[in-house]
Amino acid sequence: GQQLNQSPQSMFIQEGEDVSMNCTSSSIFNTWLWYKQDPGEGPVLLIALYKAGELTSNGRLTAQFGITRKDSFLNISASIPSDVGIYFCAGRTSNTGKLIFGQGTTLQVKP
Amino acid sequence: EPEVTQTPSHQVTQMGQEVILRCVPISNHLYFYWYRQILGQKVEFLVSFYNNEISEKSEIFDDQFSVERPDGSNFTLKIRSTKLEDSAMYFCASRPGTGVFFQHFGDGTRLSIL
C-alpha cells in the first residue's frame, strides 16, 4: 500500500534554531498536508499544498510540494518552546479525500 | 472558530462489548472520516463517508465496524465486538466539499479495551 516515510523521527534543538523535516514516498500524491499534534489532542492543520512545486508559508513555517509529487518538506524558522509537539505529513491520492500519514517527527525545543 | 467535537473523550470497555464513538462534524461540511492512532504510532485511515454512504474504507475497517449519520449533525463509529487490539485513539475529521481537501480533526476518543 501507499506509505509515507517521514524523517527525522525526532529532533531536539535549541530555541531559536531552524528546523527541517521531510516526507518521501514512492507514490505520487495530489495534495500534501502538514499537521501538528499536541499531547491528548487531534492533529491541527499547519499548511496545505495543492500543486507540484508550490511553496507556501504560514508565519515561521514554510512547506513545499515536491516537483515529482512524491515528497514534501516543512521548515520552521527561529523555533520557540511552543513549537514542541509531533509533526505529521499527510498525502492524498484518492478523490474521497483519504489521507495517508507519515510516522511523525517529534520536536523538542530547549529554552 | 467551528470545530469537530467528539464524545466521550475516554471510553473503557470490556472485550467483546459493543462501543459507539460519537462525533459532531463542522456544520457545513460534507465529507466525514474516521481515523485511528495506536499509542505512539501514526494516524491510520479507517473510513470516509459522503452523501450518506461509505465512499472508501481501509482493510482495518472490517465487518466489526460500521458508521452512521443518524441525523443532520452526528456521525458515529460503532465497533460491534471489541478486541484488545482495538485500543487506540479514534479521530473524527471533516472537510467542506469538493476541491477543499484539508481535514479538520476532533480531539479524539481514547478507547481502552480490557
PDB file of N, CA, C and O in Angstrom, chain B residues 3 13 64 89 108:
ATOM      1  N   GLU B   3     -15.487  23.804  15.199  1.00  0.00           N
ATOM      2  CA  GLU B   3     -14.588  22.686  15.436  1.00  0.00           C
ATOM      3  C   GLU B   3     -15.358  21.376  15.424  1.00  0.00           C
ATOM      4  O   GLU B   3     -16.582  21.348  15.595  1.00  0.00           O
ATOM      5  N   THR B  13     -13.981  -0.185  27.934  1.00  0.00           N
ATOM      6  CA  THR B  13     -14.968  -1.214  27.592  1.00  0.00           C
ATOM      7  C   THR B  13     -14.359  -2.595  27.758  1.00  0.00           C
ATOM      8  O   THR B  13     -13.168  -2.782  27.487  1.00  0.00           O
ATOM      9  N   GLN B  64     -16.702  -5.774  11.730  1.00  0.00           N
ATOM     10  CA  GLN B  64     -16.989  -5.371  13.110  1.00  0.00           C
ATOM     11  C   GLN B  64     -17.242  -3.867  13.234  1.00  0.00           C
ATOM     12  O   GLN B  64     -17.733  -3.398  14.246  1.00  0.00           O
ATOM     13  N   MET B  89      -6.541   5.696  19.980  1.00  0.00           N
ATOM     14  CA  MET B  89      -7.262   6.970  19.863  1.00  0.00           C
ATOM     15  C   MET B  89      -8.011   6.934  18.535  1.00  0.00           C
ATOM     16  O   MET B  89      -7.439   6.563  17.511  1.00  0.00           O
ATOM     17  N   GLY B 108     -10.379  13.576  19.539  1.00  0.00           N
ATOM     18  CA  GLY B 108     -10.275  12.131  19.654  1.00  0.00           C
ATOM     19  C   GLY B 108     -10.997  11.535  20.845  1.00  0.00           C
ATOM     20  O   GLY B 108     -11.314  12.211  21.829  1.00  0.00           O
TER      21      GLY B 108
END
